[in-house]
PDB file of C-alpha atoms in Angstrom:
ATOM      1  CA  UNK N 277     -21.698  16.482 -36.489  1.00 97.00           C
ATOM      2  CA  UNK N 278     -24.513  17.852 -34.341  1.00 98.00           C
ATOM      3  CA  UNK N 279     -24.949  21.560 -33.577  1.00 98.00           C
ATOM      4  CA  UNK N 280     -27.280  22.983 -30.927  1.00 98.00           C
ATOM      5  CA  UNK N 281     -28.145  26.386 -32.399  1.00 98.00           C
ATOM      6  CA  UNK N 282     -29.818  28.854 -30.019  1.00 97.00           C
ATOM      7  CA  UNK N 283     -31.003  31.794 -32.108  1.00 96.00           C
ATOM      8  CA  UNK N 284     -33.982  33.767 -33.350  1.00 94.00           C
ATOM      9  CA  UNK N 285     -36.381  32.516 -36.016  1.00 96.00           C
ATOM     10  CA  UNK N 286     -38.555  34.259 -38.601  1.00 97.00           C
ATOM     11  CA  UNK N 287     -41.329  32.911 -40.812  1.00 98.00           C
ATOM     12  CA  UNK N 288     -40.528  35.221 -43.747  1.00 98.00           C
ATOM     13  CA  UNK N 289     -36.926  35.735 -44.781  1.00 97.00           C
ATOM     14  CA  UNK N 290     -33.684  34.417 -43.403  1.00 98.00           C
ATOM     15  CA  UNK N 291     -32.012  35.572 -40.188  1.00 96.00           C
ATOM     16  CA  UNK N 292     -30.893  33.730 -37.067  1.00 96.00           C
ATOM     17  CA  UNK N 293     -31.765  30.049 -37.191  1.00 97.00           C
ATOM     18  CA  UNK N 294     -33.840  30.735 -40.292  1.00 98.00           C
ATOM     19  CA  UNK N 295     -30.546  31.613 -42.005  1.00 98.00           C
ATOM     20  CA  UNK N 296     -28.154  29.201 -40.298  1.00 98.00           C
ATOM     21  CA  UNK N 297     -29.988  25.879 -40.238  1.00 98.00           C
ATOM     22  CA  UNK N 298     -30.462  25.105 -43.942  1.00 98.00           C
ATOM     23  CA  UNK N 299     -26.864  25.807 -45.046  1.00 98.00           C
ATOM     24  CA  UNK N 300     -25.633  23.610 -42.196  1.00 98.00           C
ATOM     25  CA  UNK N 301     -27.995  20.827 -43.189  1.00 98.00           C
ATOM     26  CA  UNK N 302     -26.876  21.163 -46.800  1.00 98.00           C
ATOM     27  CA  UNK N 303     -23.273  20.408 -45.791  1.00 98.00           C
ATOM     28  CA  UNK N 304     -24.353  17.383 -43.795  1.00 98.00           C
ATOM     29  CA  UNK N 305     -24.675  18.783 -40.286  1.00 98.00           C
ATOM     30  CA  UNK N 306     -27.501  17.729 -37.979  1.00 98.00           C
ATOM     31  CA  UNK N 307     -28.924  20.885 -36.377  1.00 98.00           C
ATOM     32  CA  UNK N 308     -31.036  21.146 -33.246  1.00 98.00           C
ATOM     33  CA  UNK N 309     -32.565  24.631 -33.540  1.00 98.00           C
ATOM     34  CA  UNK N 310     -33.786  26.304 -30.362  1.00 97.00           C
ATOM     35  CA  UNK N 311     -35.667  29.562 -30.937  1.00 96.00           C
ATOM     36  CA  UNK N 312     -35.339  32.706 -28.840  1.00 93.00           C
ATOM     37  CA  UNK N 313     -38.010  34.609 -30.799  1.00 92.00           C
ATOM     38  CA  UNK N 314     -40.597  33.513 -33.348  1.00 95.00           C
ATOM     39  CA  UNK N 315     -41.245  36.587 -35.479  1.00 95.00           C
ATOM     40  CA  UNK N 316     -43.072  37.084 -38.739  1.00 98.00           C
ATOM     41  CA  UNK N 317     -39.994  38.801 -40.225  1.00 96.00           C
ATOM     42  CA  UNK N 318     -36.756  40.434 -39.107  1.00 92.00           C
ATOM     43  CA  UNK N 319     -36.935  43.773 -37.327  1.00 89.00           C
ATOM     44  CA  UNK N 320     -35.217  45.667 -40.142  1.00 89.00           C
ATOM     45  CA  UNK N 321     -38.619  46.120 -41.741  1.00 94.00           C
ATOM     46  CA  UNK N 322     -39.635  48.367 -38.854  1.00 92.00           C
ATOM     47  CA  UNK N 323     -42.673  46.280 -37.923  1.00 95.00           C
ATOM     48  CA  UNK N 324     -43.120  42.620 -37.123  1.00 94.00           C
ATOM     49  CA  UNK N 325     -45.392  40.262 -35.238  1.00 97.00           C
ATOM     50  CA  UNK N 326     -44.862  37.271 -33.015  1.00 96.00           C
ATOM     51  CA  UNK N 327     -43.507  36.478 -29.569  1.00 94.00           C
ATOM     52  CA  UNK N 328     -40.245  36.893 -27.791  1.00 91.00           C
ATOM     53  CA  UNK N 329     -39.724  33.529 -26.139  1.00 94.00           C
ATOM     54  CA  UNK N 330     -39.029  33.855 -22.440  1.00 95.00           C
ATOM     55  CA  UNK N 331     -35.659  32.639 -21.133  1.00 96.00           C
ATOM     56  CA  UNK N 332     -37.487  30.088 -18.982  1.00 97.00           C
ATOM     57  CA  UNK N 333     -39.220  28.638 -22.044  1.00 97.00           C
ATOM     58  CA  UNK N 334     -35.953  28.502 -23.999  1.00 96.00           C
ATOM     59  CA  UNK N 335     -34.303  26.738 -21.059  1.00 98.00           C
ATOM     60  CA  UNK N 336     -37.230  24.314 -20.916  1.00 98.00           C
ATOM     61  CA  UNK N 337     -36.734  23.324 -24.558  1.00 98.00           C
ATOM     62  CA  UNK N 338     -33.033  22.660 -23.910  1.00 98.00           C
ATOM     63  CA  UNK N 339     -33.935  20.615 -20.830  1.00 98.00           C
ATOM     64  CA  UNK N 340     -36.296  18.560 -22.965  1.00 98.00           C
ATOM     65  CA  UNK N 341     -33.452  17.872 -25.416  1.00 98.00           C
ATOM     66  CA  UNK N 342     -31.261  16.869 -22.476  1.00 98.00           C
ATOM     67  CA  UNK N 343     -33.940  14.455 -21.298  1.00 98.00           C
ATOM     68  CA  UNK N 344     -33.731  12.651 -24.640  1.00 98.00           C
ATOM     69  CA  UNK N 345     -30.087  11.862 -23.832  1.00 98.00           C
ATOM     70  CA  UNK N 346     -28.778  13.868 -26.769  1.00 98.00           C
ATOM     71  CA  UNK N 347     -26.277  16.205 -25.100  1.00 98.00           C
ATOM     72  CA  UNK N 348     -23.312  13.768 -25.262  1.00 98.00           C
ATOM     73  CA  UNK N 349     -23.752  13.807 -29.055  1.00 98.00           C
ATOM     74  CA  UNK N 350     -23.623  17.614 -29.390  1.00 98.00           C
ATOM     75  CA  UNK N 351     -20.359  18.816 -30.940  1.00 98.00           C
ATOM     76  CA  UNK N 352     -21.076  22.555 -30.998  1.00 98.00           C
ATOM     77  CA  UNK N 353     -23.293  25.076 -29.266  1.00 98.00           C
ATOM     78  CA  UNK N 354     -23.889  28.047 -31.591  1.00 98.00           C
ATOM     79  CA  UNK N 355     -25.447  31.359 -30.595  1.00 97.00           C
ATOM     80  CA  UNK N 356     -26.083  34.658 -32.349  1.00 93.00           C
ATOM     81  CA  UNK N 357     -28.176  37.780 -31.700  1.00 86.00           C
ATOM     82  CA  UNK N 358     -29.276  38.050 -28.080  1.00 83.00           C
ATOM     83  CA  UNK N 359     -32.361  40.192 -27.783  1.00 74.00           C
ATOM     84  CA  UNK N 360     -32.416  40.417 -23.988  1.00 78.00           C
ATOM     85  CA  UNK N 361     -30.142  39.974 -21.000  1.00 82.00           C
ATOM     86  CA  UNK N 362     -31.843  36.829 -19.706  1.00 92.00           C
ATOM     87  CA  UNK N 363     -31.020  34.679 -22.713  1.00 93.00           C
ATOM     88  CA  UNK N 364     -27.280  34.860 -22.015  1.00 95.00           C
ATOM     89  CA  UNK N 365     -27.717  32.899 -18.787  1.00 96.00           C
ATOM     90  CA  UNK N 366     -29.662  30.238 -20.686  1.00 97.00           C
ATOM     91  CA  UNK N 367     -26.974  29.958 -23.371  1.00 97.00           C
ATOM     92  CA  UNK N 368     -24.121  29.792 -20.878  1.00 97.00           C
ATOM     93  CA  UNK N 369     -25.983  27.157 -18.873  1.00 98.00           C
ATOM     94  CA  UNK N 370     -26.540  25.137 -22.059  1.00 98.00           C
ATOM     95  CA  UNK N 371     -22.834  25.375 -22.905  1.00 98.00           C
ATOM     96  CA  UNK N 372     -21.938  24.150 -19.428  1.00 98.00           C
ATOM     97  CA  UNK N 373     -24.346  21.234 -19.648  1.00 98.00           C
ATOM     98  CA  UNK N 374     -23.239  20.210 -23.143  1.00 98.00           C
ATOM     99  CA  UNK N 375     -19.552  20.354 -22.222  1.00 98.00           C
ATOM    100  CA  UNK N 376     -20.202  18.303 -19.084  1.00 98.00           C
ATOM    101  CA  UNK N 377     -21.846  15.658 -21.260  1.00 98.00           C
ATOM    102  CA  UNK N 378     -19.259  15.900 -24.052  1.00 98.00           C
ATOM    103  CA  UNK N 379     -15.924  17.440 -22.995  1.00 98.00           C
ATOM    104  CA  UNK N 380     -14.829  17.770 -26.644  1.00 98.00           C
ATOM    105  CA  UNK N 381     -17.776  20.038 -27.502  1.00 98.00           C
ATOM    106  CA  UNK N 382     -17.137  23.703 -28.281  1.00 98.00           C
ATOM    107  CA  UNK N 383     -19.095  26.938 -28.023  1.00 98.00           C
ATOM    108  CA  UNK N 384     -19.201  29.321 -30.994  1.00 98.00           C
ATOM    109  CA  UNK N 385     -20.567  32.809 -30.314  1.00 98.00           C
ATOM    110  CA  UNK N 386     -21.440  35.467 -32.864  1.00 97.00           C
ATOM    111  CA  UNK N 387     -21.342  38.562 -30.596  1.00 95.00           C
ATOM    112  CA  UNK N 388     -23.913  40.601 -32.490  1.00 90.00           C
ATOM    113  CA  UNK N 389     -23.941  44.268 -31.480  1.00 86.00           C
ATOM    114  CA  UNK N 390     -23.957  46.398 -34.609  1.00 76.00           C
ATOM    115  CA  UNK N 391     -21.671  47.605 -37.356  1.00 69.00           C
ATOM    116  CA  UNK N 392     -19.533  50.547 -38.356  1.00 58.00           C
ATOM    117  CA  UNK N 393     -22.274  52.160 -40.448  1.00 62.00           C
ATOM    118  CA  UNK N 394     -25.243  51.717 -38.110  1.00 61.00           C
ATOM    119  CA  UNK N 395     -23.516  51.706 -34.726  1.00 62.00           C
ATOM    120  CA  UNK N 396     -24.919  49.501 -31.971  1.00 61.00           C
ATOM    121  CA  UNK N 397     -28.461  48.267 -32.572  1.00 63.00           C
ATOM    122  CA  UNK N 398     -28.886  46.116 -29.455  1.00 70.00           C
ATOM    123  CA  UNK N 399     -29.989  47.078 -25.959  1.00 72.00           C
ATOM    124  CA  UNK N 400     -27.253  49.014 -24.102  1.00 79.00           C
ATOM    125  CA  UNK N 401     -26.624  46.213 -21.606  1.00 79.00           C
ATOM    126  CA  UNK N 402     -25.974  43.570 -24.289  1.00 86.00           C
ATOM    127  CA  UNK N 403     -22.500  44.634 -25.504  1.00 88.00           C
ATOM    128  CA  UNK N 404     -21.180  44.758 -21.935  1.00 88.00           C
ATOM    129  CA  UNK N 405     -22.761  41.386 -21.167  1.00 91.00           C
ATOM    130  CA  UNK N 406     -21.198  39.871 -24.267  1.00 93.00           C
ATOM    131  CA  UNK N 407     -17.776  41.325 -23.458  1.00 93.00           C
ATOM    132  CA  UNK N 408     -17.698  40.447 -19.779  1.00 94.00           C
ATOM    133  CA  UNK N 409     -19.497  37.096 -19.579  1.00 95.00           C
ATOM    134  CA  UNK N 410     -20.363  35.482 -22.898  1.00 96.00           C
ATOM    135  CA  UNK N 411     -17.259  35.942 -25.049  1.00 97.00           C
ATOM    136  CA  UNK N 412     -14.857  34.681 -22.334  1.00 97.00           C
ATOM    137  CA  UNK N 413     -16.837  31.421 -22.269  1.00 98.00           C
ATOM    138  CA  UNK N 414     -16.600  30.901 -26.037  1.00 98.00           C
ATOM    139  CA  UNK N 415     -14.098  28.805 -27.979  1.00 98.00           C
ATOM    140  CA  UNK N 416     -14.880  30.532 -31.293  1.00 98.00           C
ATOM    141  CA  UNK N 417     -16.164  34.059 -31.839  1.00 98.00           C
ATOM    142  CA  UNK N 418     -17.140  35.705 -35.126  1.00 98.00           C
ATOM    143  CA  UNK N 419     -17.309  39.498 -34.609  1.00 97.00           C
ATOM    144  CA  UNK N 420     -17.171  42.066 -37.352  1.00 95.00           C
ATOM    145  CA  UNK N 421     -14.419  44.665 -37.140  1.00 95.00           C
ATOM    146  CA  UNK N 422     -16.672  47.134 -35.297  1.00 93.00           C
ATOM    147  CA  UNK N 423     -17.678  44.541 -32.695  1.00 95.00           C
ATOM    148  CA  UNK N 424     -14.062  43.477 -32.234  1.00 96.00           C
ATOM    149  CA  UNK N 425     -13.225  47.089 -31.413  1.00 94.00           C
ATOM    150  CA  UNK N 426     -15.861  47.267 -28.697  1.00 93.00           C
ATOM    151  CA  UNK N 427     -14.889  43.939 -27.188  1.00 95.00           C
ATOM    152  CA  UNK N 428     -11.257  45.043 -26.867  1.00 96.00           C
ATOM    153  CA  UNK N 429     -11.673  48.814 -26.362  1.00 95.00           C
ATOM    154  CA  UNK N 430      -9.547  49.370 -29.474  1.00 96.00           C
ATOM    155  CA  UNK N 431     -10.023  50.865 -32.931  1.00 94.00           C
ATOM    156  CA  UNK N 432      -8.799  48.214 -35.375  1.00 95.00           C
ATOM    157  CA  UNK N 433      -8.397  49.425 -38.944  1.00 94.00           C
ATOM    158  CA  UNK N 434      -5.064  48.270 -40.382  1.00 95.00           C
ATOM    159  CA  UNK N 435      -4.133  44.616 -40.618  1.00 96.00           C
ATOM    160  CA  UNK N 436      -1.620  45.069 -37.808  1.00 97.00           C
ATOM    161  CA  UNK N 437      -4.064  46.776 -35.450  1.00 97.00           C
ATOM    162  CA  UNK N 438      -6.780  44.227 -36.219  1.00 97.00           C
ATOM    163  CA  UNK N 439      -4.397  41.379 -35.440  1.00 98.00           C
ATOM    164  CA  UNK N 440      -3.416  43.135 -32.212  1.00 98.00           C
ATOM    165  CA  UNK N 441      -7.090  43.444 -31.237  1.00 98.00           C
ATOM    166  CA  UNK N 442      -7.621  39.766 -32.004  1.00 98.00           C
ATOM    167  CA  UNK N 443      -4.661  38.854 -29.807  1.00 98.00           C
ATOM    168  CA  UNK N 444      -6.187  40.891 -26.998  1.00 98.00           C
ATOM    169  CA  UNK N 445      -9.569  39.181 -27.204  1.00 98.00           C
ATOM    170  CA  UNK N 446      -7.960  35.742 -27.453  1.00 98.00           C
ATOM    171  CA  UNK N 447      -6.323  36.390 -24.084  1.00 97.00           C
ATOM    172  CA  UNK N 448      -9.796  36.570 -22.510  1.00 97.00           C
ATOM    173  CA  UNK N 449     -10.867  33.066 -23.560  1.00 97.00           C
ATOM    174  CA  UNK N 450     -11.773  32.336 -27.188  1.00 98.00           C
ATOM    175  CA  UNK N 451      -8.869  30.751 -29.062  1.00 98.00           C
ATOM    176  CA  UNK N 452     -10.349  31.021 -32.561  1.00 98.00           C
ATOM    177  CA  UNK N 453     -11.531  34.349 -33.943  1.00 98.00           C
ATOM    178  CA  UNK N 454     -13.110  35.107 -37.303  1.00 98.00           C
ATOM    179  CA  UNK N 455     -13.289  38.842 -38.043  1.00 98.00           C
ATOM    180  CA  UNK N 456     -15.830  39.636 -40.742  1.00 95.00           C
ATOM    181  CA  UNK N 457     -16.183  42.853 -42.760  1.00 91.00           C
ATOM    182  CA  UNK N 458     -12.538  43.857 -42.389  1.00 95.00           C
ATOM    183  CA  UNK N 459     -12.003  47.217 -44.069  1.00 93.00           C
ATOM    184  CA  UNK N 460      -8.453  48.533 -43.975  1.00 93.00           C
ATOM    185  CA  UNK N 461      -7.340  51.741 -45.660  1.00 93.00           C
ATOM    186  CA  UNK N 462      -4.695  50.132 -47.859  1.00 92.00           C
ATOM    187  CA  UNK N 463      -6.942  47.497 -49.429  1.00 93.00           C
ATOM    188  CA  UNK N 464      -7.752  47.770 -53.141  1.00 94.00           C
ATOM    189  CA  UNK N 465     -10.846  49.859 -53.854  1.00 94.00           C
ATOM    190  CA  UNK N 466     -14.037  47.837 -54.057  1.00 96.00           C
ATOM    191  CA  UNK N 467     -12.828  44.961 -51.887  1.00 97.00           C
ATOM    192  CA  UNK N 468     -13.531  43.629 -48.421  1.00 97.00           C
ATOM    193  CA  UNK N 469     -11.800  40.979 -46.311  1.00 97.00           C
ATOM    194  CA  UNK N 470     -12.242  38.386 -43.597  1.00 98.00           C
ATOM    195  CA  UNK N 471      -9.506  37.480 -41.125  1.00 98.00           C
ATOM    196  CA  UNK N 472      -9.252  34.273 -39.089  1.00 98.00           C
ATOM    197  CA  UNK N 473      -6.819  33.556 -36.248  1.00 98.00           C
ATOM    198  CA  UNK N 474      -6.158  30.505 -34.089  1.00 98.00           C
ATOM    199  CA  UNK N 475      -3.210  29.048 -32.205  1.00 97.00           C
ATOM    200  CA  UNK N 476      -1.576  27.932 -35.459  1.00 95.00           C
ATOM    201  CA  UNK N 477      -1.630  31.265 -37.305  1.00 97.00           C
ATOM    202  CA  UNK N 478      -3.632  33.949 -39.050  1.00 98.00           C
ATOM    203  CA  UNK N 479      -5.262  33.872 -42.499  1.00 98.00           C
ATOM    204  CA  UNK N 480      -6.949  36.570 -44.568  1.00 98.00           C
ATOM    205  CA  UNK N 481      -9.129  36.384 -47.660  1.00 98.00           C
ATOM    206  CA  UNK N 482     -10.166  39.237 -49.949  1.00 98.00           C
ATOM    207  CA  UNK N 483     -13.230  39.427 -52.178  1.00 98.00           C
ATOM    208  CA  UNK N 484     -15.016  42.073 -54.220  1.00 98.00           C
ATOM    209  CA  UNK N 485     -17.374  44.103 -52.068  1.00 96.00           C
ATOM    210  CA  UNK N 486     -21.024  43.606 -53.022  1.00 96.00           C
ATOM    211  CA  UNK N 487     -22.857  46.893 -52.328  1.00 91.00           C
ATOM    212  CA  UNK N 488     -25.914  45.695 -50.456  1.00 91.00           C
ATOM    213  CA  UNK N 489     -27.267  45.245 -46.948  1.00 87.00           C
ATOM    214  CA  UNK N 490     -27.953  41.557 -46.432  1.00 91.00           C
ATOM    215  CA  UNK N 491     -29.694  40.717 -43.169  1.00 93.00           C
ATOM    216  CA  UNK N 492     -28.746  37.210 -42.092  1.00 96.00           C
ATOM    217  CA  UNK N 493     -25.479  36.948 -44.013  1.00 96.00           C
ATOM    218  CA  UNK N 494     -23.516  37.114 -40.759  1.00 96.00           C
ATOM    219  CA  UNK N 495     -25.590  34.244 -39.372  1.00 97.00           C
ATOM    220  CA  UNK N 496     -24.778  32.116 -42.424  1.00 98.00           C
ATOM    221  CA  UNK N 497     -21.097  33.052 -42.167  1.00 98.00           C
ATOM    222  CA  UNK N 498     -20.826  32.152 -38.481  1.00 98.00           C
ATOM    223  CA  UNK N 499     -22.627  28.844 -39.000  1.00 98.00           C
ATOM    224  CA  UNK N 500     -20.617  27.673 -42.010  1.00 98.00           C
ATOM    225  CA  UNK N 501     -17.266  28.749 -40.601  1.00 98.00           C
ATOM    226  CA  UNK N 502     -17.953  27.029 -37.290  1.00 98.00           C
ATOM    227  CA  UNK N 503     -18.958  23.777 -38.976  1.00 98.00           C
ATOM    228  CA  UNK N 504     -16.060  23.731 -41.443  1.00 98.00           C
ATOM    229  CA  UNK N 505     -13.518  24.554 -38.752  1.00 98.00           C
ATOM    230  CA  UNK N 506     -14.918  22.031 -36.275  1.00 98.00           C
ATOM    231  CA  UNK N 507     -14.858  19.349 -38.937  1.00 97.00           C
ATOM    232  CA  UNK N 508     -11.330  19.902 -40.298  1.00 96.00           C
ATOM    233  CA  UNK N 509      -9.446  22.033 -37.728  1.00 96.00           C
ATOM    234  CA  UNK N 510      -7.896  23.661 -40.822  1.00 97.00           C
ATOM    235  CA  UNK N 511      -8.305  27.412 -40.410  1.00 98.00           C
ATOM    236  CA  UNK N 512      -7.301  28.455 -43.917  1.00 98.00           C
ATOM    237  CA  UNK N 513      -9.560  25.877 -45.533  1.00 98.00           C
ATOM    238  CA  UNK N 514     -12.526  26.773 -43.307  1.00 98.00           C
ATOM    239  CA  UNK N 515     -12.054  30.455 -44.145  1.00 98.00           C
ATOM    240  CA  UNK N 516     -11.791  29.830 -47.888  1.00 98.00           C
ATOM    241  CA  UNK N 517     -14.837  27.539 -47.990  1.00 98.00           C
ATOM    242  CA  UNK N 518     -16.970  29.926 -45.963  1.00 98.00           C
ATOM    243  CA  UNK N 519     -15.937  32.934 -48.021  1.00 98.00           C
ATOM    244  CA  UNK N 520     -16.662  31.165 -51.301  1.00 98.00           C
ATOM    245  CA  UNK N 521     -20.140  30.089 -50.215  1.00 98.00           C
ATOM    246  CA  UNK N 522     -21.173  33.395 -48.670  1.00 98.00           C
ATOM    247  CA  UNK N 523     -19.870  35.480 -51.584  1.00 98.00           C
ATOM    248  CA  UNK N 524     -21.895  33.455 -54.072  1.00 98.00           C
ATOM    249  CA  UNK N 525     -24.961  33.655 -51.826  1.00 98.00           C
ATOM    250  CA  UNK N 526     -24.630  37.451 -51.683  1.00 98.00           C
ATOM    251  CA  UNK N 527     -23.954  37.758 -55.401  1.00 98.00           C
ATOM    252  CA  UNK N 528     -27.033  35.727 -56.269  1.00 98.00           C
ATOM    253  CA  UNK N 529     -29.114  37.773 -53.834  1.00 98.00           C
ATOM    254  CA  UNK N 530     -27.808  41.045 -55.282  1.00 98.00           C
ATOM    255  CA  UNK N 531     -28.466  39.888 -58.844  1.00 98.00           C
ATOM    256  CA  UNK N 532     -32.016  38.853 -57.937  1.00 97.00           C
ATOM    257  CA  UNK N 533     -32.973  42.331 -56.783  1.00 96.00           C
ATOM    258  CA  UNK N 534     -34.685  40.790 -53.758  1.00 96.00           C
ATOM    259  CA  UNK N 535     -34.240  42.108 -50.228  1.00 96.00           C
ATOM    260  CA  UNK N 536     -34.078  38.697 -48.568  1.00 98.00           C
ATOM    261  CA  UNK N 537     -31.189  36.267 -48.950  1.00 98.00           C
ATOM    262  CA  UNK N 538     -31.674  33.781 -51.773  1.00 98.00           C
ATOM    263  CA  UNK N 539     -30.806  31.056 -49.306  1.00 98.00           C
ATOM    264  CA  UNK N 540     -32.472  28.038 -50.896  1.00 98.00           C
ATOM    265  CA  UNK N 541     -31.581  29.043 -54.452  1.00 98.00           C
ATOM    266  CA  UNK N 542     -27.898  29.170 -53.431  1.00 98.00           C
ATOM    267  CA  UNK N 543     -27.759  25.743 -51.832  1.00 98.00           C
ATOM    268  CA  UNK N 544     -25.191  24.266 -54.237  1.00 98.00           C
ATOM    269  CA  UNK N 545     -22.744  26.972 -53.169  1.00 98.00           C
ATOM    270  CA  UNK N 546     -22.739  25.533 -49.621  1.00 98.00           C
ATOM    271  CA  UNK N 547     -22.500  21.898 -50.652  1.00 98.00           C
ATOM    272  CA  UNK N 548     -19.896  22.516 -53.363  1.00 98.00           C
ATOM    273  CA  UNK N 549     -18.009  25.792 -52.779  1.00 98.00           C
ATOM    274  CA  UNK N 550     -16.260  27.045 -55.904  1.00 98.00           C
ATOM    275  CA  UNK N 551     -13.140  27.935 -53.845  1.00 98.00           C
ATOM    276  CA  UNK N 552     -12.596  30.977 -56.033  1.00 97.00           C
ATOM    277  CA  UNK N 553     -10.791  33.017 -53.353  1.00 97.00           C
ATOM    278  CA  UNK N 554      -7.404  32.183 -51.852  1.00 95.00           C
ATOM    279  CA  UNK N 555      -6.912  32.421 -48.111  1.00 97.00           C
ATOM    280  CA  UNK N 556      -3.467  33.861 -47.503  1.00 97.00           C
ATOM    281  CA  UNK N 557      -1.474  33.250 -44.319  1.00 97.00           C
ATOM    282  CA  UNK N 558      -0.365  36.529 -42.752  1.00 97.00           C
ATOM    283  CA  UNK N 559       1.168  35.210 -39.541  1.00 92.00           C
TER     284      UNK N 559
END
């Protein structure tokens, strides 16, 4: 499998491609990383150095890949955080070119906007752009519950309302939806869930909630889920494998006391998930 991953990069820490690439490689996926920024560290520190890469330069890198004759071999285009409006056009153009070269290729979009605790942390135009242009072009999307609410103009909280919101967004284009950070009022205290839906059904998995903010964990989740699902087309299995790997990554990071994901130290959890959580079919 080959994945063209168009995301940010940092020298220190793990977000964007700096979070997604190594776990994908560890499960045997060939990744072609294309950077949209090249920062010293993620912006959560409040200060950082390094350039935003212009949309024209990002497009030029993709054109160079195309000139090597690689696009027919690309199985997935993956995108995450979009720092500016111009990058969406580049991503959508790349998706169009890859799918023209390989009609079986898919586009997986992590529509990063914010979360329930912090609200939106992207430029005001980005959520609307994602909703109106980017998400409808995707085959897979991986929003958190907050982002799903914005995309559908709903307020999902219960399992039923979250499923209804997923059904609404699936009508706009993407057939497979992974909802991360699902928090419903009737769940057991100290737990959190992920929900996945495709044409064949809906699956949910519950884990203990690890009380930490982990920049980049969503990027790892989107990458692993996309690869597992593309490889097997088995939604429940892809959800269970992803959940197992990401939980152990977060637990090791929490136990370390470090701020940054212990991405390399957790590599065996990607290659050999413990499968300690059962994905349960709910529809």
